[in-house]
XYZ file of C-alpha atoms in Angstrom:
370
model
C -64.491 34.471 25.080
C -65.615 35.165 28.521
C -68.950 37.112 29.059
C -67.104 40.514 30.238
C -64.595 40.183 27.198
C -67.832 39.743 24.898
C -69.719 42.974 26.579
C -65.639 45.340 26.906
C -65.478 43.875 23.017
C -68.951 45.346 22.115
C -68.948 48.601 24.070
C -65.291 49.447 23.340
C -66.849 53.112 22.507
C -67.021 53.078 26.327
C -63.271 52.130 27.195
C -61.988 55.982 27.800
C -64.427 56.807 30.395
C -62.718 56.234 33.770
C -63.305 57.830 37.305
C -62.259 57.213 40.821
C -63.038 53.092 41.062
C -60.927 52.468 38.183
C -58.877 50.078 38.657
C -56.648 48.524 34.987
C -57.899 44.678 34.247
C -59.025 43.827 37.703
C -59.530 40.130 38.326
C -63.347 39.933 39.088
C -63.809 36.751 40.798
C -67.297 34.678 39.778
C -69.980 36.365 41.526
C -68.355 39.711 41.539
C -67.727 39.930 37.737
C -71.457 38.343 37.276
C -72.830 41.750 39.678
C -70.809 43.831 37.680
C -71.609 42.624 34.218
C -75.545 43.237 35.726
C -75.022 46.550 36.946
C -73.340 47.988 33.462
C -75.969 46.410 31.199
C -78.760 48.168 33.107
C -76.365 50.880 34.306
C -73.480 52.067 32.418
C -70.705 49.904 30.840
C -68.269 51.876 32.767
C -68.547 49.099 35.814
C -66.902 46.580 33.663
C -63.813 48.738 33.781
C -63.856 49.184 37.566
C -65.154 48.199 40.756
C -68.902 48.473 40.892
C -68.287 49.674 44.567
C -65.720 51.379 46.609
C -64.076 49.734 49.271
C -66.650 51.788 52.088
C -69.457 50.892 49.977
C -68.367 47.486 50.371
C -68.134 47.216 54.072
C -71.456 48.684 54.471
C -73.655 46.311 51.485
C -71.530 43.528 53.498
C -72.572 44.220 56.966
C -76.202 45.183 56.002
C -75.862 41.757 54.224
C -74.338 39.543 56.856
C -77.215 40.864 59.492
C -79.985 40.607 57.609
C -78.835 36.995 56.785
C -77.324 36.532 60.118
C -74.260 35.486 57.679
C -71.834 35.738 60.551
C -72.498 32.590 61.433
C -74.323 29.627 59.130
C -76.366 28.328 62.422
C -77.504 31.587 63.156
C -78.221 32.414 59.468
C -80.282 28.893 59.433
C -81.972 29.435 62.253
C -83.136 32.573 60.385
C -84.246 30.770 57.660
C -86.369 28.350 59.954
C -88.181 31.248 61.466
C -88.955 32.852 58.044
C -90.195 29.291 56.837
C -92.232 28.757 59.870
C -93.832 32.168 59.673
C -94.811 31.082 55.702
C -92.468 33.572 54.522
C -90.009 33.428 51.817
C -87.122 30.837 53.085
C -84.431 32.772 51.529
C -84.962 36.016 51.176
C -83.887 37.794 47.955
C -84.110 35.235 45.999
C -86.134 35.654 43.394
C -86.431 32.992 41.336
C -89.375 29.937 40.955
C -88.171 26.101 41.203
C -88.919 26.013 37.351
C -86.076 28.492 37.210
C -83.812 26.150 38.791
C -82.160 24.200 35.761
C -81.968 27.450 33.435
C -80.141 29.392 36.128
C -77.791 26.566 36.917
C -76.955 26.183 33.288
C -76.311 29.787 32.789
C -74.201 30.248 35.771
C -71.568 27.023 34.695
C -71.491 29.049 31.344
C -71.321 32.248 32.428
C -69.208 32.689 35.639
C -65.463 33.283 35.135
C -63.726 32.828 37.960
C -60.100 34.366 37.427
C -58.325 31.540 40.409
C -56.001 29.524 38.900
C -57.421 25.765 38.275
C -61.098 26.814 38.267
C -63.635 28.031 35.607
C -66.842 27.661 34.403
C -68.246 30.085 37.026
C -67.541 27.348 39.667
C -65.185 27.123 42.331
C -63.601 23.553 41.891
C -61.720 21.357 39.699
C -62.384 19.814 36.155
C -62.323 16.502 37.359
C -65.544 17.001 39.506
C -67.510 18.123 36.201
C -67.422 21.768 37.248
C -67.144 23.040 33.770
C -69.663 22.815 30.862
C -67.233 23.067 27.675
C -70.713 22.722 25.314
C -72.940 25.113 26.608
C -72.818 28.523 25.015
C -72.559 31.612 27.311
C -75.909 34.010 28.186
C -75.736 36.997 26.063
C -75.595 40.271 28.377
C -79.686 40.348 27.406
C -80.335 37.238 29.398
C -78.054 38.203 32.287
C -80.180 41.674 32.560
C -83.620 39.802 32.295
C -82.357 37.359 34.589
C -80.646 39.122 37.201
C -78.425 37.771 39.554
C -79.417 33.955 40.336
C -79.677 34.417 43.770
C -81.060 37.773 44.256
C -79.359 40.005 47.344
C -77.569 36.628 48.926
C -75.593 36.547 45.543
C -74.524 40.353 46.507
C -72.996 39.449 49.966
C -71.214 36.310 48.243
C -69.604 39.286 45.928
C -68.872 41.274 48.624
C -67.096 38.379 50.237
C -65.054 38.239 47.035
C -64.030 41.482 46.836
C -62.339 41.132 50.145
C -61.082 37.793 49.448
C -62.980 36.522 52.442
C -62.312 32.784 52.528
C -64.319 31.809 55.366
C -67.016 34.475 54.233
C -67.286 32.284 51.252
C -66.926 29.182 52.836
C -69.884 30.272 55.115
C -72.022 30.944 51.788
C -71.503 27.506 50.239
C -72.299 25.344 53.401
C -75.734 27.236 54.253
C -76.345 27.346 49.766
C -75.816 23.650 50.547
C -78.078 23.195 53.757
C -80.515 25.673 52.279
C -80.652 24.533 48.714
C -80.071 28.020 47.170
C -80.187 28.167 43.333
C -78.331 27.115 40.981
C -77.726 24.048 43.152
C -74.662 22.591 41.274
C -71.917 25.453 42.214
C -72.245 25.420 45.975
C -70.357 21.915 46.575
C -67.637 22.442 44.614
C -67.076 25.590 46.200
C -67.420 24.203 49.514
C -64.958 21.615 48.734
C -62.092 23.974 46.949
C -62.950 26.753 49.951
C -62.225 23.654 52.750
C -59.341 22.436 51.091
C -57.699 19.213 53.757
C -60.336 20.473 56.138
C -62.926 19.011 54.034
C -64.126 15.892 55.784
C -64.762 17.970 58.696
C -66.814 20.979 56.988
C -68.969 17.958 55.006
C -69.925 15.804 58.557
C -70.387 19.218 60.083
C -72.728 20.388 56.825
C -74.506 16.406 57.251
C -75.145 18.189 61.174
C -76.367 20.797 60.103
C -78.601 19.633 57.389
C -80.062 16.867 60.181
C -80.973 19.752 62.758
C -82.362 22.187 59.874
C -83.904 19.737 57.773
C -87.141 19.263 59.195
C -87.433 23.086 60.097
C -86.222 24.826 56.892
C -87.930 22.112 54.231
C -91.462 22.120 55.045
C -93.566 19.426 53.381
C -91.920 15.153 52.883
C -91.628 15.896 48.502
C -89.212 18.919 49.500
C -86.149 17.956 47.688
C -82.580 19.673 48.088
C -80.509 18.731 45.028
C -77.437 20.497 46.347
C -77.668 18.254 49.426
C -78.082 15.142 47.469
C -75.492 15.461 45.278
C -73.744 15.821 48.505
C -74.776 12.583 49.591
C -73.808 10.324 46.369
C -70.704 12.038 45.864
C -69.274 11.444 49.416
C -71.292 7.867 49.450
C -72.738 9.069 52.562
C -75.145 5.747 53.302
C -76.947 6.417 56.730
C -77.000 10.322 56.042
C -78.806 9.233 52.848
C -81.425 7.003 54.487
C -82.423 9.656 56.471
C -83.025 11.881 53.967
C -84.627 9.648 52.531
C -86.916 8.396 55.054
C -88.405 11.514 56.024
C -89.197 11.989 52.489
C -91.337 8.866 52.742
C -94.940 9.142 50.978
C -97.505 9.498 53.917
C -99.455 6.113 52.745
C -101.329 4.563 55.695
C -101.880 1.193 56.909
C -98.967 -1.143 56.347
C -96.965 1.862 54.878
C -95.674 0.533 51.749
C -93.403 3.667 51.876
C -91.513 3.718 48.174
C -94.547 2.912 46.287
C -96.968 5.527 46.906
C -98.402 8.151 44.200
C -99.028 11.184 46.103
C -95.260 12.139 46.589
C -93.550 14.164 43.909
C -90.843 13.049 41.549
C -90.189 10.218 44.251
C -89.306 7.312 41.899
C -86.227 9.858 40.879
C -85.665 10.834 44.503
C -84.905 6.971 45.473
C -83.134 5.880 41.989
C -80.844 8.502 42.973
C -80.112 7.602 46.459
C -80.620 3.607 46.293
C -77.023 2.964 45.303
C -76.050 5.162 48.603
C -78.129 3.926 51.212
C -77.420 0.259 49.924
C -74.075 1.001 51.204
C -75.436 0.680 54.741
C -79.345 0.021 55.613
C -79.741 -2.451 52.113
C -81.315 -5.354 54.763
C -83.489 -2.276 56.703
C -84.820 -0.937 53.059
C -85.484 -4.255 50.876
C -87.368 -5.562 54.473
C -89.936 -2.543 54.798
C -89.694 -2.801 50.529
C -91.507 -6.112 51.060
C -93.178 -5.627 53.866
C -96.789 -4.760 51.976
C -96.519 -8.065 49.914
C -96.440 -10.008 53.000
C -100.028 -9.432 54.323
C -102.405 -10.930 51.911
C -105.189 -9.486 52.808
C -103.745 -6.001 52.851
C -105.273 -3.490 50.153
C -102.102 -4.207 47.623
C -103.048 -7.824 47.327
C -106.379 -8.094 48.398
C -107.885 -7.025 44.919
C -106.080 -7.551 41.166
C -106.397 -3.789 39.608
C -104.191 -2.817 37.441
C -103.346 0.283 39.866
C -101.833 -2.495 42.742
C -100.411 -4.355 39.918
C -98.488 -1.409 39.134
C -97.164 -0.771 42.617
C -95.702 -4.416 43.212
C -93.798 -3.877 40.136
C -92.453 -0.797 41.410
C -91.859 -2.080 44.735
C -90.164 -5.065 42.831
C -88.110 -2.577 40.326
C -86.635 -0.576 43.722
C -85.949 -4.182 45.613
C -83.789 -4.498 42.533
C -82.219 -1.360 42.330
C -80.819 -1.730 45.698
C -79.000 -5.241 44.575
C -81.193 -7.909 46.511
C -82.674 -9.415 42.499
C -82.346 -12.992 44.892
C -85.349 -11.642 46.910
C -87.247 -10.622 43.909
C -87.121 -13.949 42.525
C -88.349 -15.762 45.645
C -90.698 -13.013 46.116
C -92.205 -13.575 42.336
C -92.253 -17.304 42.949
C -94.387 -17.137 45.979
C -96.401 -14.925 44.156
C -96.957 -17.033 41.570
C -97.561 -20.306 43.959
C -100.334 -17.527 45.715
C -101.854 -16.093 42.743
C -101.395 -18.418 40.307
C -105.067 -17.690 38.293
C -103.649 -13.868 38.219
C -101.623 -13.897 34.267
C -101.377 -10.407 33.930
C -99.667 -9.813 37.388
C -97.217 -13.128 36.889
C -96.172 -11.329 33.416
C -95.417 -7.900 34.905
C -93.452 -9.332 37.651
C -91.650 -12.036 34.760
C -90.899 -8.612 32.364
C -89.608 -6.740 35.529
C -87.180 -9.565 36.556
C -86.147 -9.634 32.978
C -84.884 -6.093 32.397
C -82.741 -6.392 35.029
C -81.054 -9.142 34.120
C -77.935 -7.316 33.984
C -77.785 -6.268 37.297
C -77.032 -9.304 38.831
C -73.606 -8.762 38.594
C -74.122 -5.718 40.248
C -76.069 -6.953 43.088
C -73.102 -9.544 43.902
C -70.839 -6.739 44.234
C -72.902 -5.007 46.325
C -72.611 -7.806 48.662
């Protein structure tokens, strides 16, 4: 049972009060339904039973909307977004919620949402084959939609507005700045994008990759920014060069050599390159594994020039990502030299030996990748 059947279910009491929005079972779309269920928890259940808005009421919230955002356009409306995060003020504004937020929200909205087109659900616009629905996750009870809100603040307001008018390209304008952006929850905005697109797809996705390259830098202030909506772009669409420049401006600022995927100081970065390793191996694998190795070839660099167990621990990693990106063959002649430099050094010959030996199984996968 959908969220509004739960809350018309509970408050059937309500179900005779009816004024001039009325309108008999109308087919809320995601975001709409999700405003209105908001609005008659802290308002009146009547708006479950109607439009929350008249049609006026709607043209105005939608044009007050669209400037603000500078929604008529996505460049514009980035551009926006640049000058807000330049001046240090919020990058999207109306939305509310913290980065800890993030997971909770997206969770809520796949359960939640119901989206009333044919061949979607879940609260997502898309298809079941691209995981779009979460069949085991229970819906929020009307109490956690009211504390919550809506996930995205005012921007989710002009995304129902756009529904209400069955505004296509409105809504097709929402998902590719969400995308660009990285508006909360992350997970909805490409498959929305892609079911919005339709055979136009592959040009929308190389014009969001555009966009994103132009923005990136200007809107995402700081190398452990991380846009998940973006990057799930990237592995789904096996986008290899876009990848490796996401990734290398994410690079850890380390100095010197720059042994750039082994640093400390960058958050959540070994999870940043496991996920994008598999892409960008698709076209820079020689470019990667090269500056990957670069630090171990200078022996009397900082890495090698004293046995800590800190350094230790950063030529395994560098050894565990040459490996993740399919080049194991390098590892092993890179251990071996090792071992012919530093052969009165046990403890560093046994982490590189246990390294090479839980990834034994992906040889195979590194003569495919070939």
């Amino acid at each position: 049972m959908t969220l509004t059947a739960r809350m018309r279910k509970a408050m059937s009491r309500n179900n005779d009060f009816h004024d001039e929005n009325f309108i008999e079972e109308r087919p809320h779309r995601t975001m709409e339904s999700l405003l209105a269920a908001t609005m008659s928890y802290r308002f009146g259940y009547r708006f479950l039973q109607q439009d929350p808005l008249t049609d006026p009421q709607w043209e105005t919230v939608r044009d007050i909307l669209e400037r603000y955002f500078g929604m008529k356009d996505v460049t514009t409306a980035l551009r926006y977004a640049a000058e807000r995060a330049h001046d240090g003020l919020q990058r999207n504004p109306g939305v509310h919620v913290s980065a800890s937020s993030r997971q909770d929200l997206d969770s809520m909205l796949r359960a939640g949402g119901n989206d009333h087109r044919e061949g979607t659900g879940g609260g997502v616009a898309g298809n079941d084959k691209d995981g779009n629905t979460a069949e085991n996750t229970v819906p929020p009870s009307p109490d956690e939609i009211a504390r919550r809100g809506l996930p995205g603040g005012v921007f989710d307001v002009l995304e129902a507005a756009y529904e209400h008018f069955d505004d296509n390209q409105g809504l097709l304008r929402i998902a590719v700045y969400a995308i660009v952006s990285d508006i909360v929850p992350a997970h909805r905005y490409l498959a929305m994008a892609k079911d919005l697109a339709g055979d136009e797809w592959p040009q929308i996705r190389d014009r969001i990759v555009e966009l994103f390259e132009e923005f990136d830098n200007k809107v995402f202030i700081g190398y452990d920014d991380r846009n998940v909506a973006y990057e799930q772009l990237l592995v789904q669409e096996q986008l290899g060069d876009a990848a490796w420049n996401y990734l290398r401006r994410r690079k850890p600022p380390v100095g010197g050599c720059e042994p750039i995927f082994m640093s400390d100081s960058a958050k959540n970065w070994d999870s940043l390159f496991n996920t994008l390793a598999p892409v960008v191996s698709l076209s820079q694998r020689d470019a990667v594994i090269s500056m990957l190795m670069h630090p171990l070839q200078d022996a009397d660099g900082n890495l090698l020039h004293e046995d800590t167990e800190k350094n230790r621990a950063k030529i395994q990693r560098i050894f565990r990502q040459c490996i993740c990106f399919g080049a194991r063959d390098r590892a092993v002649r890179e251990r071996e030299r090792l071992r012919m430099m530093y052969p009165r050094r046990p403890q560093l010959q046994m982490m590189l030996d246990d390294v090479l030996e839980e990834h034994d199984d992906d040889v195979s996968w590194e003569r495919d990748s070939k």
